[in-house]
Short mmCIF file of C-alpha atoms and ligand atoms in Angstrom, two decimals:
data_model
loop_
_atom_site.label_atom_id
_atom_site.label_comp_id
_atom_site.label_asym_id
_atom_site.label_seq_id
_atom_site.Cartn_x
_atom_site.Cartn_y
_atom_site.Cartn_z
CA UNK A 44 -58.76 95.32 -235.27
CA UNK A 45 -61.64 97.50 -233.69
CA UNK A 46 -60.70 101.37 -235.14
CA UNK A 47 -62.09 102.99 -232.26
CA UNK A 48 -60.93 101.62 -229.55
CA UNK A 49 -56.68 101.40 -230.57
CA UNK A 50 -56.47 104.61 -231.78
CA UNK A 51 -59.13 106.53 -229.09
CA UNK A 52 -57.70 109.59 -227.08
CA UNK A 53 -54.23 108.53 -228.18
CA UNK A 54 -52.30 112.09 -228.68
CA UNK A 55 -50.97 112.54 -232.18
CA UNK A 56 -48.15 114.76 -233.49
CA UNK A 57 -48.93 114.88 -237.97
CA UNK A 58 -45.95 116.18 -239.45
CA UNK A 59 -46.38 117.65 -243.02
CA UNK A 60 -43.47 118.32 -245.00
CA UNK A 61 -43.53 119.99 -248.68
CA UNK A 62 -44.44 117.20 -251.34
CA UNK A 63 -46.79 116.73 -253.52
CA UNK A 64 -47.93 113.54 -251.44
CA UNK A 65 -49.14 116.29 -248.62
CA UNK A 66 -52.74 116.13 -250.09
CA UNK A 67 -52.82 112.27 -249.03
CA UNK A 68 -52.39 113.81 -245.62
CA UNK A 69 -55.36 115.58 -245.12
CA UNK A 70 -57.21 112.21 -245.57
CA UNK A 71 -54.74 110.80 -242.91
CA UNK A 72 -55.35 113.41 -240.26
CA UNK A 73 -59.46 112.33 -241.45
CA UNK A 74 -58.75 108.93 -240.71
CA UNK A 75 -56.98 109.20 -237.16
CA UNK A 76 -59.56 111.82 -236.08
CA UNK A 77 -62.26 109.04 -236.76
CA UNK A 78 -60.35 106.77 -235.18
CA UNK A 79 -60.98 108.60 -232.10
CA UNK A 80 -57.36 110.58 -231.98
CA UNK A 81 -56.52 114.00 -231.18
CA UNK A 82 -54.39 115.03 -234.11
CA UNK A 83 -52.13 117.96 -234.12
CA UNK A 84 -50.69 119.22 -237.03
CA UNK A 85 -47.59 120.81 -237.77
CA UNK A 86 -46.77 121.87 -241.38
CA UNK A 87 -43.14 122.53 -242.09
CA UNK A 88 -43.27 126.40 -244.20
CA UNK A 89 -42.86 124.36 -247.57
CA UNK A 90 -45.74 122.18 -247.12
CA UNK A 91 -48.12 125.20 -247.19
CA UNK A 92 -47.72 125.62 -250.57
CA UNK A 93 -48.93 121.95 -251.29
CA UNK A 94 -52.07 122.11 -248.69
CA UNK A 95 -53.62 125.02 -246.55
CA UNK A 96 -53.28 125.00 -242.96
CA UNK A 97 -57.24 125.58 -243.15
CA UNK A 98 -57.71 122.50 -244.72
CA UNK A 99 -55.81 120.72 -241.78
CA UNK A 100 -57.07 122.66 -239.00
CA UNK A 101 -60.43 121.56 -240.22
CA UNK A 102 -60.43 118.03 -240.39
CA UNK A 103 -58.15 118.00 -237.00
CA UNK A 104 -60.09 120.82 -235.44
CA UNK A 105 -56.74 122.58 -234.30
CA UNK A 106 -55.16 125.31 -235.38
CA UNK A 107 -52.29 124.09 -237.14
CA UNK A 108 -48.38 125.16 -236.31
CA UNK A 109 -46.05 125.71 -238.70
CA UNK A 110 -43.70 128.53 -237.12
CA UNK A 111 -42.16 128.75 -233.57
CA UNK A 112 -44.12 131.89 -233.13
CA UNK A 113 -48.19 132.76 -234.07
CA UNK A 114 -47.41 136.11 -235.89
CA UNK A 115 -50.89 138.06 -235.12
CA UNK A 116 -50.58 136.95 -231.44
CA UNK A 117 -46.81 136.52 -230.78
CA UNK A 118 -47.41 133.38 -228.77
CA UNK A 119 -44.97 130.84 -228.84
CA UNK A 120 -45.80 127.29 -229.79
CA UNK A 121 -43.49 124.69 -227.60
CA UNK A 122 -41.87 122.29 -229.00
CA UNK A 123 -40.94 120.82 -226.14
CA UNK A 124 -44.35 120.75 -224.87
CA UNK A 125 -45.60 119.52 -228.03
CA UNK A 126 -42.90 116.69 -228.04
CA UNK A 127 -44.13 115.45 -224.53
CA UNK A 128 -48.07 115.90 -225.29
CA UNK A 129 -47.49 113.18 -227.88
CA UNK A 130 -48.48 109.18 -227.69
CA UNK A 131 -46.97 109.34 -231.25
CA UNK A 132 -45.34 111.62 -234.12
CA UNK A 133 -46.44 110.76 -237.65
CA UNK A 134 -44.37 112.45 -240.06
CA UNK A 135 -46.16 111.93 -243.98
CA UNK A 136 -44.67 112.55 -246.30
CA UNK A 137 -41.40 112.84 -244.86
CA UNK A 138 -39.29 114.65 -248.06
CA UNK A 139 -35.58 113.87 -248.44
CA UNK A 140 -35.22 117.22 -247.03
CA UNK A 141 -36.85 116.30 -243.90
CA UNK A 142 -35.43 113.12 -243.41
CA UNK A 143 -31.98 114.67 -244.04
CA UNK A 144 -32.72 117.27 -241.12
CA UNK A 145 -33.87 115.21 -238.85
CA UNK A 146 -30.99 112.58 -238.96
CA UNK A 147 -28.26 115.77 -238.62
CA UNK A 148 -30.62 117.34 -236.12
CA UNK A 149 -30.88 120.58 -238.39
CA UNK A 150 -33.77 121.90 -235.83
CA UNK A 151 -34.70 125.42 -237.98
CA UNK A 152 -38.51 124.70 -238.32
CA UNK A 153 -41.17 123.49 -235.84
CA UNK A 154 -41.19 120.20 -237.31
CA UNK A 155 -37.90 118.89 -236.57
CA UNK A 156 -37.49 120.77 -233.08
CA UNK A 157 -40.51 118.85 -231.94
CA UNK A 158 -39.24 115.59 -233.38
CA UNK A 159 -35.72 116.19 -231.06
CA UNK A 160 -37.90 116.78 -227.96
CA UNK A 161 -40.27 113.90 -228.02
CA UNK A 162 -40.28 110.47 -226.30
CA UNK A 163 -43.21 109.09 -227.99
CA UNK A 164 -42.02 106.61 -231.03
CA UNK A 165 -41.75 108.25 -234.26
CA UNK A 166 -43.62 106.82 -237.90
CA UNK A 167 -41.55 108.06 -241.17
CA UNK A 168 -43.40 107.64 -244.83
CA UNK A 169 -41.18 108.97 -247.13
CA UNK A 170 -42.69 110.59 -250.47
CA UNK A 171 -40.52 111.31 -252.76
CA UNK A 172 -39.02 110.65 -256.77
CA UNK A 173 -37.51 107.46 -257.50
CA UNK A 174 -33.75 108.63 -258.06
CA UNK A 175 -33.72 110.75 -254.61
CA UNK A 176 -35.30 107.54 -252.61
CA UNK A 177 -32.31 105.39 -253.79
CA UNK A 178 -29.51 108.05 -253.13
CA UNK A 179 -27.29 106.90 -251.14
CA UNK A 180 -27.52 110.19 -248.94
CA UNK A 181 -31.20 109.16 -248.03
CA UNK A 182 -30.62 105.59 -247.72
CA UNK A 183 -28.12 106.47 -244.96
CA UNK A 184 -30.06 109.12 -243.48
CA UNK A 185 -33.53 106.46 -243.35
CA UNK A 186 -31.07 104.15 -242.06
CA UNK A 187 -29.77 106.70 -239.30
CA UNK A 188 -33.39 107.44 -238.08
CA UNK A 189 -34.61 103.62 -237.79
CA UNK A 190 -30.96 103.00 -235.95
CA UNK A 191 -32.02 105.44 -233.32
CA UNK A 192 -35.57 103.57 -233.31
CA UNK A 193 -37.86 105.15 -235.52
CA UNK A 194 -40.36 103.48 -237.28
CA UNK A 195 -39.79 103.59 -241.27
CA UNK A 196 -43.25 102.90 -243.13
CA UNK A 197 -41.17 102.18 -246.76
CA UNK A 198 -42.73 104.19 -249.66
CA UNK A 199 -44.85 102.37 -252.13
CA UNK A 200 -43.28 101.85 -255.48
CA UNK A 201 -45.86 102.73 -258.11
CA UNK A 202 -46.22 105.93 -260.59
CA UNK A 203 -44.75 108.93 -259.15
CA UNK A 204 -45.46 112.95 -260.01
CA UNK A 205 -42.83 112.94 -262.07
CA UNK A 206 -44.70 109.96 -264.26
CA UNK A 207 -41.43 108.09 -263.73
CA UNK A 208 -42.66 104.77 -261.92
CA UNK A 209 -40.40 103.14 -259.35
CA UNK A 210 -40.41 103.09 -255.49
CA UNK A 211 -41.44 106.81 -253.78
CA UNK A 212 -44.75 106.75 -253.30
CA UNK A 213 -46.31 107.50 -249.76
CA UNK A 214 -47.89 104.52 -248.25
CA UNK A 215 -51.48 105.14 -248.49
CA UNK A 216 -53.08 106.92 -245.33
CA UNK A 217 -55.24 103.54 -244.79
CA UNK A 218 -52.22 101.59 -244.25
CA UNK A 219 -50.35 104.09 -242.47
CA UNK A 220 -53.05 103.95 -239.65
CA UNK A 221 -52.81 100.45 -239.81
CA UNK A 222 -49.19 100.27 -238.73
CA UNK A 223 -50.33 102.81 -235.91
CA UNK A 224 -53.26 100.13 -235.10
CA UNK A 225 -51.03 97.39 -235.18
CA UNK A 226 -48.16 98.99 -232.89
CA UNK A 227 -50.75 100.11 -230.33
CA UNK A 228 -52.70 97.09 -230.35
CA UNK A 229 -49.55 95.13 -229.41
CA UNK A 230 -48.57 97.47 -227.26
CA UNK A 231 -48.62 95.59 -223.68
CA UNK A 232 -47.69 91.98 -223.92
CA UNK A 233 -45.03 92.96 -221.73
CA UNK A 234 -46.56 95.74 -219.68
CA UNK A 235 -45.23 94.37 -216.01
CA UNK A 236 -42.64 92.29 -216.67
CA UNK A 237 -38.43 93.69 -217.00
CA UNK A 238 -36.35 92.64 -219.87
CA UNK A 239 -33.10 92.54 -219.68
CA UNK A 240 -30.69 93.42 -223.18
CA UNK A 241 -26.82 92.68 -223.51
CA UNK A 242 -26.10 94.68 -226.78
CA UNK A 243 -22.94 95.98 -229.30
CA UNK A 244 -19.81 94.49 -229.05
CA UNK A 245 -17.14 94.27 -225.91
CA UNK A 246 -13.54 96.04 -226.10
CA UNK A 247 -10.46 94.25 -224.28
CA UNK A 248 -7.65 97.34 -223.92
CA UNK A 249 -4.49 95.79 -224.66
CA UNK A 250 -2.52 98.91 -223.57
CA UNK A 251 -3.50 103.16 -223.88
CA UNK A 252 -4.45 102.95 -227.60
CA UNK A 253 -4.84 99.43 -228.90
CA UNK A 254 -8.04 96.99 -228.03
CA UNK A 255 -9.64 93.29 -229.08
CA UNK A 256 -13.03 93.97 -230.19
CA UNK A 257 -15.71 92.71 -232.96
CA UNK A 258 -17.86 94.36 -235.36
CA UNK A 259 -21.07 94.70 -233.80
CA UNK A 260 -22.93 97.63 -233.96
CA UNK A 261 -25.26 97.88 -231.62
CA UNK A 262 -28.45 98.04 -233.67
CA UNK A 263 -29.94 94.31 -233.19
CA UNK A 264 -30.01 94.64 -229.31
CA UNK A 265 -30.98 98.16 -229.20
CA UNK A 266 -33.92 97.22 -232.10
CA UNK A 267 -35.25 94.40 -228.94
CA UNK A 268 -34.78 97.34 -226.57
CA UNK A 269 -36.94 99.15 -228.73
CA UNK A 270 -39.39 96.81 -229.18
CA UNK A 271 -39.95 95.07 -225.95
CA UNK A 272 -39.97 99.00 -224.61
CA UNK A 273 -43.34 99.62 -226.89
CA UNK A 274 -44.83 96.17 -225.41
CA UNK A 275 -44.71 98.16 -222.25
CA UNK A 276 -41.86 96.18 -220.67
CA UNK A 277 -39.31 98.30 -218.13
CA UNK A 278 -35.88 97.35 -219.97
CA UNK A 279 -32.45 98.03 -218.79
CA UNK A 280 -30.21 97.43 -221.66
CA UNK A 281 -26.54 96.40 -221.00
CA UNK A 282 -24.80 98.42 -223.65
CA UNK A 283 -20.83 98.09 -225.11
CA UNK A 284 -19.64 101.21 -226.41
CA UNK A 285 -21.52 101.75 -229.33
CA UNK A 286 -22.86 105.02 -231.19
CA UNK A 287 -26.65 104.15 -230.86
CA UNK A 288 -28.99 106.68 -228.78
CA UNK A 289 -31.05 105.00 -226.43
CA UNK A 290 -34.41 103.92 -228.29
CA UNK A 291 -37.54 105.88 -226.83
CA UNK A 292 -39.93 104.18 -223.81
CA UNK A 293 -39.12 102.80 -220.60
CA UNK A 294 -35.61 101.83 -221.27
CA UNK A 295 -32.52 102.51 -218.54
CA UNK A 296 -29.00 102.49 -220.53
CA UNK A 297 -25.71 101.29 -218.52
CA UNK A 298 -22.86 101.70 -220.11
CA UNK A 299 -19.95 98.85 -220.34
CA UNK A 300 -16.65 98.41 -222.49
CA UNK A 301 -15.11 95.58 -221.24
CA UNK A 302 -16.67 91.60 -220.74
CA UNK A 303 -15.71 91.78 -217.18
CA UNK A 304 -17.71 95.42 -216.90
CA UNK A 305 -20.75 93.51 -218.96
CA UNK A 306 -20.80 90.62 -216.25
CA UNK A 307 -20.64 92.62 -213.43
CA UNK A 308 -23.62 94.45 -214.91
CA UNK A 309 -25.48 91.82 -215.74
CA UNK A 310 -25.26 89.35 -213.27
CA UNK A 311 -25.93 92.24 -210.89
CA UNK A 312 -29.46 92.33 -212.56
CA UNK A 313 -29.90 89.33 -213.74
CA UNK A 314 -32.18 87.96 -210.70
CA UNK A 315 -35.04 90.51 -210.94
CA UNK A 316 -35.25 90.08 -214.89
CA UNK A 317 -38.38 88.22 -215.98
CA UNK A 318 -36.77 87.70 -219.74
CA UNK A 319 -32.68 88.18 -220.18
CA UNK A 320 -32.26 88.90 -223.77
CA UNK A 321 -28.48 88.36 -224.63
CA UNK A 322 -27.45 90.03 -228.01
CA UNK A 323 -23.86 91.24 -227.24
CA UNK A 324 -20.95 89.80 -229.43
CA UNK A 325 -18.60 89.59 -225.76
CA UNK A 326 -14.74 89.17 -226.67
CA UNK A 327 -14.08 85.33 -225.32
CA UNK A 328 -10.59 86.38 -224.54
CA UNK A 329 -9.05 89.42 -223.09
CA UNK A 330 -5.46 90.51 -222.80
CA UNK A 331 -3.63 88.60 -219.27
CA UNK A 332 -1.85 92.04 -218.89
CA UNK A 333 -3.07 95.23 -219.85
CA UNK A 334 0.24 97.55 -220.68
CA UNK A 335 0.56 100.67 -218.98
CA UNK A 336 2.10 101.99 -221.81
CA UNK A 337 1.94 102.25 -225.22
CA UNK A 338 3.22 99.13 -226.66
CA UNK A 339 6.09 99.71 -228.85
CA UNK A 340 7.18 98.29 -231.99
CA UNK A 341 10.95 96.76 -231.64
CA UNK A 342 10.08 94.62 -235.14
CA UNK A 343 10.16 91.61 -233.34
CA UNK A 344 7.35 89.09 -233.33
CA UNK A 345 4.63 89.96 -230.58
CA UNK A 346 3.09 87.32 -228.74
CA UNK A 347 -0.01 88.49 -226.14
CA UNK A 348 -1.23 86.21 -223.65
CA UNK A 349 -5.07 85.91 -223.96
CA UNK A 350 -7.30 84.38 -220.93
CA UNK A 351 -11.33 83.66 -221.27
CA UNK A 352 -13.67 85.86 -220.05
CA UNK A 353 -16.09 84.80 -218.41
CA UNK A 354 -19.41 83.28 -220.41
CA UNK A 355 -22.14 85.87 -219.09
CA UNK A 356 -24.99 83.78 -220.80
CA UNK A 357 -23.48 80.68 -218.90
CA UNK A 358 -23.33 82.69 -215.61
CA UNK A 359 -27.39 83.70 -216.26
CA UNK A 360 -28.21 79.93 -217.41
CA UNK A 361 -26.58 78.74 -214.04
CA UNK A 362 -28.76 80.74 -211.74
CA UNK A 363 -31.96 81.09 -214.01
CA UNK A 364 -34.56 81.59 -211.39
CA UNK A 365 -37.91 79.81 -211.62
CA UNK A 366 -40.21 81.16 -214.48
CA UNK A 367 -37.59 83.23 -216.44
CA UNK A 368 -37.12 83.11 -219.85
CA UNK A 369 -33.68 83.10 -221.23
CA UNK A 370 -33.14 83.88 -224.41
CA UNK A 371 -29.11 83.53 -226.11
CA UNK A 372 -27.50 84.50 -229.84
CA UNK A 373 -25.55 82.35 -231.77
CA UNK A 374 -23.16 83.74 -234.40
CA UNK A 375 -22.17 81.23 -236.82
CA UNK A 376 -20.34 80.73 -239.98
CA UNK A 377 -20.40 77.00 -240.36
CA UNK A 378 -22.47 74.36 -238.89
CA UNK A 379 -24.98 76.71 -238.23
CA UNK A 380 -27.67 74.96 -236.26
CA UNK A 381 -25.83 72.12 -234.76
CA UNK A 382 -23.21 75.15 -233.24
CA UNK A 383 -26.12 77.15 -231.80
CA UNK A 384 -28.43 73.63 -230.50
CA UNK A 385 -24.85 72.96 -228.31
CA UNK A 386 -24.78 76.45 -227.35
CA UNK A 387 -28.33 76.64 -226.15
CA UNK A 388 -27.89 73.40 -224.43
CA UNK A 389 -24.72 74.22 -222.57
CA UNK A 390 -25.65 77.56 -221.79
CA UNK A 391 -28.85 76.49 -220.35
CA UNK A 392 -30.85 78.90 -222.86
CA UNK A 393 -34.51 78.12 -223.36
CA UNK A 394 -34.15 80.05 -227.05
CA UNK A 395 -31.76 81.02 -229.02
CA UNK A 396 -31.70 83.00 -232.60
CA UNK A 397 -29.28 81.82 -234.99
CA UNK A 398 -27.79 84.30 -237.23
CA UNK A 399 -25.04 84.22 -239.74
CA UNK A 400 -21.25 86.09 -239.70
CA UNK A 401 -21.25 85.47 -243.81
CA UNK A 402 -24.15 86.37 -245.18
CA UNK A 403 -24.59 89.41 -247.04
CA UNK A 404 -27.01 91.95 -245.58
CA UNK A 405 -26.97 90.22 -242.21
CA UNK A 406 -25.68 89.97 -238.79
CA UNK A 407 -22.57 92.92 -238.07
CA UNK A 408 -23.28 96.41 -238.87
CA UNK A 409 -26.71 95.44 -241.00
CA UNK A 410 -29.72 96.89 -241.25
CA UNK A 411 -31.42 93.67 -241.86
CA UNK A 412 -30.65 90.35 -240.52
CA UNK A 413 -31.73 86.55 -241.39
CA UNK A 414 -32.68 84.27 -238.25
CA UNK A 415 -33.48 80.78 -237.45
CA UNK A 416 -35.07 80.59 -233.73
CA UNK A 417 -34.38 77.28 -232.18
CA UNK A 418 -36.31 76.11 -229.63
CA UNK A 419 -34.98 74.22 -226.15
CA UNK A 420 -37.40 71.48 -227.42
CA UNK A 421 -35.85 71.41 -230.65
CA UNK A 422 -38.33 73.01 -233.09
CA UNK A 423 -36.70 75.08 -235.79
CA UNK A 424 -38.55 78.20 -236.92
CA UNK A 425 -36.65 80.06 -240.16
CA UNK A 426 -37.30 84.09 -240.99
CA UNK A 427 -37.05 86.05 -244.10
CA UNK A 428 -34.18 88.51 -244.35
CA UNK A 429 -35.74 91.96 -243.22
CA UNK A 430 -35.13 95.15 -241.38
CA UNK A 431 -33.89 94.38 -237.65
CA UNK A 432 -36.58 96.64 -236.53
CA UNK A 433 -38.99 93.90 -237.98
CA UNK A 434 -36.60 91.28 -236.99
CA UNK A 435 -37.05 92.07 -233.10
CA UNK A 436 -40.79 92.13 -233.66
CA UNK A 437 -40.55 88.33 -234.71
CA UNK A 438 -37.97 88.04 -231.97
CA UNK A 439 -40.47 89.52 -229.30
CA UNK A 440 -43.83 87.57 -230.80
CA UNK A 441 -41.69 84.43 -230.39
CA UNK A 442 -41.18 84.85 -226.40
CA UNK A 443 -44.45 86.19 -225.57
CA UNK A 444 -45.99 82.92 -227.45
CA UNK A 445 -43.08 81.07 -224.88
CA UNK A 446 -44.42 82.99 -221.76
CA UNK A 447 -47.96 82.35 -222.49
CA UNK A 448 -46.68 78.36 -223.19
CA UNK A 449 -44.93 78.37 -219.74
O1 PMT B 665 -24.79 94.47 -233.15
P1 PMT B 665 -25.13 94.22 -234.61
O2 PMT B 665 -24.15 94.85 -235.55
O3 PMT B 665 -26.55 94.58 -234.91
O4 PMT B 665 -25.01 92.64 -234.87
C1 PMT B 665 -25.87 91.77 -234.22
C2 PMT B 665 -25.13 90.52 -233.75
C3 PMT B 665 -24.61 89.78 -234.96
C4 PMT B 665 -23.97 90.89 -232.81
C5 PMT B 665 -26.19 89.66 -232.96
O5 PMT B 665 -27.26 89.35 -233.80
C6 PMT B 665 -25.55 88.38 -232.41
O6 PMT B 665 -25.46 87.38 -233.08
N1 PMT B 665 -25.08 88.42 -231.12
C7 PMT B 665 -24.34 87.36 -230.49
C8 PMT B 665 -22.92 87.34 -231.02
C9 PMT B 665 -22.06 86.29 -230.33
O7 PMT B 665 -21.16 86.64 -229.63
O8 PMT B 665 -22.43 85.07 -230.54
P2 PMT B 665 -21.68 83.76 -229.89
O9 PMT B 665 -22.20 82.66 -230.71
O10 PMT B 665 -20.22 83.99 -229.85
O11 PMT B 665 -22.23 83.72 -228.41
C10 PMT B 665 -23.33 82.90 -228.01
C11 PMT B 665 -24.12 83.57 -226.92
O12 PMT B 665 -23.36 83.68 -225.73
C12 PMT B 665 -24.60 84.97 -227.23
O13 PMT B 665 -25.89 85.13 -226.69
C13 PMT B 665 -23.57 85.86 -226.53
O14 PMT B 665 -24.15 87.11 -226.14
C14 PMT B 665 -23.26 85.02 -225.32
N2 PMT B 665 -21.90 85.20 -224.79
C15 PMT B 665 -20.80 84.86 -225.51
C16 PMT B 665 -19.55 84.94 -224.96
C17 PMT B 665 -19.42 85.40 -223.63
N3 PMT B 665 -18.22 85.52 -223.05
N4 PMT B 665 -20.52 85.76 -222.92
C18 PMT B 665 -21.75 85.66 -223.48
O15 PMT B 665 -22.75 85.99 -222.84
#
């Protein structure tokens, strides 16, 4: 990829937290500058006493922030402003600290308060020693901040300050710019075209208290949202009720709980779509009646009446519209690709991405998923298990090589 011209006047936010990996920064914030960036740092108070502020100021040829206010001048450095300046935030090395804060939203430096207020996609290298990387407190708080659509660059494993050796290192500066390259450079596949995103799971109310739902979370269809968002797409993603913020970028969020709320929504925007991804684990049955009242318990045996709801991917597949691209899920747990080929074919799907309901580390609630993509003309194309984040990115490669096919 050409350096110069990815990277040129793109608007960059360098967050330096307190680790010894800070020095590795000062080449980074060398690197983007000469890739033709603007680079602004900000230096959380403990990462002063790892670098100076003079060292950064130089090499970005800003005065650096670290505190809400300048002291000699009194002027007060915006966050908010900041937030919105930036094309990106780069935050290396990202301490356990850090990452900690900015999952909780513990805004009480410059640092984090800018990474609440921007909309620009976010790049996380953790630094730090082997024992606190693989605690579970900071693999749940990494795995908060890539739910809500950052972009985790994993530390290196290698020989660490402490002389231990394991996985902790900061991914060196060269790479990290790569990553910036290679998200820029495929930024606009999709610049133009809307994208459509069921997502999370559907909940039938059976009376006041009690539902029928599924285990989704959320995270696959708002990881597409993400990542058809930074191919420049305009998205509107079709969300069940989930606990997932809306990924940064051009993305418009409605709200459903219920399968007959998510076909409403859907086939209301269906037409104008150029790609309908759907993702959503919909409830295939719903209650006939819906209680008024809290069920009670008389300990007799309970029978409910269930009736379908209706198949939204059907409904799309019915009134696909010349040169749209359809693109379905298949959850399986036996008969994997023969279940998902007679999905795709009754549905009318001209993809669909096979994933499993038993294997470990994949599908519900994961961070990671395993897929097979199946293609309407019956080509088979099997993934690695990896982050969903990385899993949408094969998702997303796959359709734009469809679109360009069409
Ligand atoms: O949300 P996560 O926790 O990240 O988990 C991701 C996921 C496992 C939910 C996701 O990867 C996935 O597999 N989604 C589809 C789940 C599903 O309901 O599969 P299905 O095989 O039952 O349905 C086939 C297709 O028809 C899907 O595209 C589904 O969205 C669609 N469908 C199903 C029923 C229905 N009434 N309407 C539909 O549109």
């Amino acid at each position: 990829m050409n350096y110069n011209s990815i990277l040129e006047g793109k608007h960059i936010v360098l967050g330096i937290t307190g680790g010894i990996a800070a020095y590795k920064s000062a080449a980074l914030c060398r690197l983007m500058v000469k890739a033709g960036a603007q680079v602004q740092v900000i230096m959380t108070p403990n990462a002063r006493e790892f670098i100076t502020p003079v060292t950064l100021s130089t090499l970005s040829g800003r005065p650096v922030i670290t505190e809400f206010f300048t002291a000699n001048t009194g002027q007060w450095n915006s966050h908010v402003d900041l937030g919105l300046w930036a094309d990106a935030m780069v935050i290396a090395p990202a301490t356990a600290s850090t990452i900690a804060k900015m999952a909780t939203g513990v805004a009480d430096n410059m640092l984090v308060t800018s990474y609440l207020s921007t909309r620009a996609p976010v790049f996380i290298a953790p630094a730090m020693d082997l024992d606190m990387m693989a605690h579970p407190t900071t693999v749940r708080n990494l795995s908060l901040l890539r739910s809500y659509g950052n972009h985790i660059i994993e530390a290196a494993t290698g020989e660490l300050a402490s002389h231990l050796t394991g996985k902790g290192r900061m991914e060196e500066p060269e790479r990290i710019v790569k990553v910036l390259e290679e998200y820029f450079g495929t930024g606009r596949e999709l610049a133009g075209k809307r994208v459509l995103i069921t997502a999370g799971p559907t909940v039938e109310k059976l009376d006041p208290v009690r539902y029928l739902s599924n285990f989704s979370s959320g995270k696959m269809g708002f990881a597409l949202a993400a990542q058809c968002a930074a191919r420049g797409a305009n998205v509107t993603l079709v969300a069940g009720p989930v606990s997932l913020s809306t990924p940064a970028g051009q993305i418009e969020r409605v709200n459903v709980t219920s399968a007959l709320e998510m076909h409403d929504a859907v086939t209301a925007r269906a037409a104008r779509a150029d790609v309908v991804i759907l993702c959503a684990a919909v409830a295939d049955y719903r209650a006939e009646q819906t209680a008024s009242s809290k069920i009670k318990r008389d300990g007799n045996v309970l029978t409910l009446t269930l009736v379908p709801n209706p198949d939204i991917a059907a409904a799309v597949g019915r009134d696909k519209r010349d040169g749209q691209l359809i693109v379905g899920f298949a959850l399986e747990t036996d008969n994997g690709l023969e279940n998902a080929r007679a999905k795709m074919v009754r549905k009318k799907l001209d993809m669909i991405v096979l994933n499993s309901a038993r294997e470990p580390n994949a599908g519900f609630q994961a961070d990671n998923n395993t897929i097979t993509i199946i293609d309407s003309d019956g080509t088979v194309t099997p993934y690695d298990n990896k982050p969903k984040t990385d899993v949408a990115a094969d998702i997303v490669d796959h359709i734009v090589s469809l679109m360009h096919n069409s």
